[in-house]
PDB file of C-alpha atoms in Angstrom:
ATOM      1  CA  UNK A  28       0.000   0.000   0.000  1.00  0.00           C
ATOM      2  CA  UNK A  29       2.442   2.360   1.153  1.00  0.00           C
ATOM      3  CA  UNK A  30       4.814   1.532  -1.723  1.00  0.00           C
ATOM      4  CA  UNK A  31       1.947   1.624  -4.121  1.00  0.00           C
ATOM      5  CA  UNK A  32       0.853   5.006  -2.851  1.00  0.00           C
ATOM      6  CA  UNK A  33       4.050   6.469  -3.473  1.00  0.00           C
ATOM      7  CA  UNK A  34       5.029   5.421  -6.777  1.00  0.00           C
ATOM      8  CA  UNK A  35       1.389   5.684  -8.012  1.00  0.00           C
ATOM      9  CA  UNK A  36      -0.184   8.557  -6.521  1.00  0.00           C
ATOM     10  CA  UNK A  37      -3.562   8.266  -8.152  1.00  0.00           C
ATOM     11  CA  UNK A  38      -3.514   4.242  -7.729  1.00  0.00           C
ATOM     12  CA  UNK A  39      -7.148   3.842  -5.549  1.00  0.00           C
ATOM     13  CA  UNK A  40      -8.668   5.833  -8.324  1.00  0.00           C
ATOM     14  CA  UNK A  41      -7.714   3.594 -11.190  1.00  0.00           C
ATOM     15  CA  UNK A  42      -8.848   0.594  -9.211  1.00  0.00           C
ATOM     16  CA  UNK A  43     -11.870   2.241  -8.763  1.00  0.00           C
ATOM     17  CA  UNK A  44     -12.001   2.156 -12.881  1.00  0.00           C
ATOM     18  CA  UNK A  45     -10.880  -1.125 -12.773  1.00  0.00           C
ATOM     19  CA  UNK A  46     -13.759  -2.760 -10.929  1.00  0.00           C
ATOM     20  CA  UNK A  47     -16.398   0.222 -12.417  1.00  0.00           C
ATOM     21  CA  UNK A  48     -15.181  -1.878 -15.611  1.00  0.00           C
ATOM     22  CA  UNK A  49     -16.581  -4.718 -14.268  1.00  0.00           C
ATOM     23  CA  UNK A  50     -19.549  -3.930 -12.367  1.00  0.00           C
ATOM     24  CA  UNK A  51     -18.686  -3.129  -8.909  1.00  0.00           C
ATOM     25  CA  UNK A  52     -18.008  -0.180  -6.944  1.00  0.00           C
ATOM     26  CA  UNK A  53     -14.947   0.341  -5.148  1.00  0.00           C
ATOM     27  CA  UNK A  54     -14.656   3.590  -2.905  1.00  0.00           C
ATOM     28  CA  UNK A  55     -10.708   3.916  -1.869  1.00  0.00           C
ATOM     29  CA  UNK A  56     -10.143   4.911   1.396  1.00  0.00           C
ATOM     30  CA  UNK A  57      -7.810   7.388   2.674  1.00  0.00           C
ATOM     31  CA  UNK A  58      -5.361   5.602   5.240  1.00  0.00           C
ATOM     32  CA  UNK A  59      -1.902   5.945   6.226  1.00  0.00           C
ATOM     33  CA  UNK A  60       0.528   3.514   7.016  1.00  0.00           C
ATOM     34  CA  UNK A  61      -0.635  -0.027   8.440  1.00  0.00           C
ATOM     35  CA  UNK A  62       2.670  -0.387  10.715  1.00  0.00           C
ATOM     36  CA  UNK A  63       4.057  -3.182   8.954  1.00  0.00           C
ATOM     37  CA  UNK A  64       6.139  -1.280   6.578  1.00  0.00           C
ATOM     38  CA  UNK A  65       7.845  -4.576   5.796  1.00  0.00           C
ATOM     39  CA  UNK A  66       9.747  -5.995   7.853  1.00  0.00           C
ATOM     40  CA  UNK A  67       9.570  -2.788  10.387  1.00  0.00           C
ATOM     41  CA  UNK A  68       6.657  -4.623  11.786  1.00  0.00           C
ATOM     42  CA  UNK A  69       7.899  -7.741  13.075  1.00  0.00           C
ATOM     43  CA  UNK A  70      11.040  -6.434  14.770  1.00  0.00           C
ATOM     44  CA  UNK A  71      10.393  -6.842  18.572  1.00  0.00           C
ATOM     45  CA  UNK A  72      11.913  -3.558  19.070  1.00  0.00           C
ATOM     46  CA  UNK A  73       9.394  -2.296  16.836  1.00  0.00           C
ATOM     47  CA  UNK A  74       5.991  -3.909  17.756  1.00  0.00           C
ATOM     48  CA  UNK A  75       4.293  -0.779  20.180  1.00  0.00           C
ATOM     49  CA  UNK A  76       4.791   1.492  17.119  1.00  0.00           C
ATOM     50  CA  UNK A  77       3.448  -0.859  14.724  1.00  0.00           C
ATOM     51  CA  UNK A  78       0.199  -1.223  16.501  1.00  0.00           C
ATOM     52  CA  UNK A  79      -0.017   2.348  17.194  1.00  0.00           C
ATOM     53  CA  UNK A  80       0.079   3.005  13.430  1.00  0.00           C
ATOM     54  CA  UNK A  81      -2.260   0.048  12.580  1.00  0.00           C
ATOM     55  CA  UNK A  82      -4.666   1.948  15.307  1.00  0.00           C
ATOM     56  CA  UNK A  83      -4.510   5.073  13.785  1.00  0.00           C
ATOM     57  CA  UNK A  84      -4.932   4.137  10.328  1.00  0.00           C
ATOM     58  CA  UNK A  85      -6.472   1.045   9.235  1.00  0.00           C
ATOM     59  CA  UNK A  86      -8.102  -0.702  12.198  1.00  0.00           C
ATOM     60  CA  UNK A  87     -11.693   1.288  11.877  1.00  0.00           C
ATOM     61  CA  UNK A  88     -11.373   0.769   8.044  1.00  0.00           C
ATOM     62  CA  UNK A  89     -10.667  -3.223   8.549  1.00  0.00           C
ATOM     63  CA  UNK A  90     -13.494  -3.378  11.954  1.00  0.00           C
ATOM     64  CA  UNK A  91     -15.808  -1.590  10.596  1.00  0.00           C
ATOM     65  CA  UNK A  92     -17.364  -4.046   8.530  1.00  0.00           C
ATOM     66  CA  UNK A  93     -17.681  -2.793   4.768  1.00  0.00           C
ATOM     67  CA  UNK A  94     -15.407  -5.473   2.987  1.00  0.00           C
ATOM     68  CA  UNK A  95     -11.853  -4.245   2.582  1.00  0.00           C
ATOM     69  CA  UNK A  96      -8.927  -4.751   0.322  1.00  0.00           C
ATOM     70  CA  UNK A  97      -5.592  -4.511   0.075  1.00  0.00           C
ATOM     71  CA  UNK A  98      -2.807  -4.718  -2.492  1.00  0.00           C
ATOM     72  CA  UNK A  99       0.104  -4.981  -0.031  1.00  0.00           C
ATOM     73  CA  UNK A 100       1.190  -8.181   1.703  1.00  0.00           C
ATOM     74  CA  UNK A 101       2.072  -6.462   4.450  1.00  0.00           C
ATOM     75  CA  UNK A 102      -0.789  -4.654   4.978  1.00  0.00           C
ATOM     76  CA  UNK A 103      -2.833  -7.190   4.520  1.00  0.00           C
ATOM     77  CA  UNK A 104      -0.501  -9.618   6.856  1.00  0.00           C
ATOM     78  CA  UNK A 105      -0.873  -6.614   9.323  1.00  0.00           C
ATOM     79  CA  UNK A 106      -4.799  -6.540   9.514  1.00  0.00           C
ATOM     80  CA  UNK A 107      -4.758 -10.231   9.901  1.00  0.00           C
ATOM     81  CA  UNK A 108      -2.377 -10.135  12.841  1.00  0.00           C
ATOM     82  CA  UNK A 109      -3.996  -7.561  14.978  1.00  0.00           C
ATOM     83  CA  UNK A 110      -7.894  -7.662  14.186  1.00  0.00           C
ATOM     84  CA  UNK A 111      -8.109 -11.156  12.890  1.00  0.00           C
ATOM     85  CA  UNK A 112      -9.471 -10.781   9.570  1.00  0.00           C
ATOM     86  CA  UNK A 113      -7.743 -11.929   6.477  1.00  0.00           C
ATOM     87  CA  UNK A 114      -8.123  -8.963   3.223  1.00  0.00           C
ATOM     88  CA  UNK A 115      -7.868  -9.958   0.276  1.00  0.00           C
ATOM     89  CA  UNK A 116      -6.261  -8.187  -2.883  1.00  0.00           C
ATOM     90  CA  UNK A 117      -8.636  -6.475  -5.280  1.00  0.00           C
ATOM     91  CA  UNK A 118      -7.214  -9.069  -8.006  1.00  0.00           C
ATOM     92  CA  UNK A 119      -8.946 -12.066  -6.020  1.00  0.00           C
ATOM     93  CA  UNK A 120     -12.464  -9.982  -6.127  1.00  0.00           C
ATOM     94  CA  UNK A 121     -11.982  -9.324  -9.780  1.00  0.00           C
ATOM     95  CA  UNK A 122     -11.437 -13.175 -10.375  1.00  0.00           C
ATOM     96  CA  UNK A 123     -14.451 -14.000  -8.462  1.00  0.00           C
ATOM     97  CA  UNK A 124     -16.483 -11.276 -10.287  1.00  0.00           C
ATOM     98  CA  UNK A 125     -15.409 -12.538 -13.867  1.00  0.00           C
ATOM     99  CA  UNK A 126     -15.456 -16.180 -13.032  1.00  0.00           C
ATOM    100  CA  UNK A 127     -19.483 -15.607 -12.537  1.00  0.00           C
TER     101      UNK A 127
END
């Protein structure tokens, strides 16, 4: 995500034409950092921060039960580990979608 975010600026809105394409609506949400950044997230020395971050940033988006997805691993490793629910990348909806 955050990788994503920086080289492609504009990246949630062309999803957004991606799955308008198809049928569905996607509505990006604005969120910062999930606090894995990586392997920043799994460093012991790390762990308060990461949380913190995942607080701040994605865990109303991930609890607060509109579906969610995620491009990045990490993030989506990250919302896994600290509110139990498993994303899934907005390629694995799109192959649902055209499969029928």
């Amino acid at each position: 995500h955050c990788t994503e975010q920086t080289a492609l600026p504009n990246a949630g809105a062309l999803w957004a034409q991606v799955f308008a394409a198809i049928g569905l609506k996607a509505a990006p949400a604005a969120s910062g950092c999930c606090g894995m950044a990586g392997l920043f997230g799994h460093q012991e020395r790390h762990q308060a921060m990461s949380r913190k971050l995942y607080d701040l940033s994605w865990r109303d988006h991930v609890e607060g039960g509109a579906p969610v997805l995620a491009t990045g691993f990490s993030c989506r490793c990250q919302a896994e580990r600290f509110s139990g629910k498993g994303l899934r990348h907005p390629l694995g909806m799109i192959a649902d979608t055209l499969r029928g």
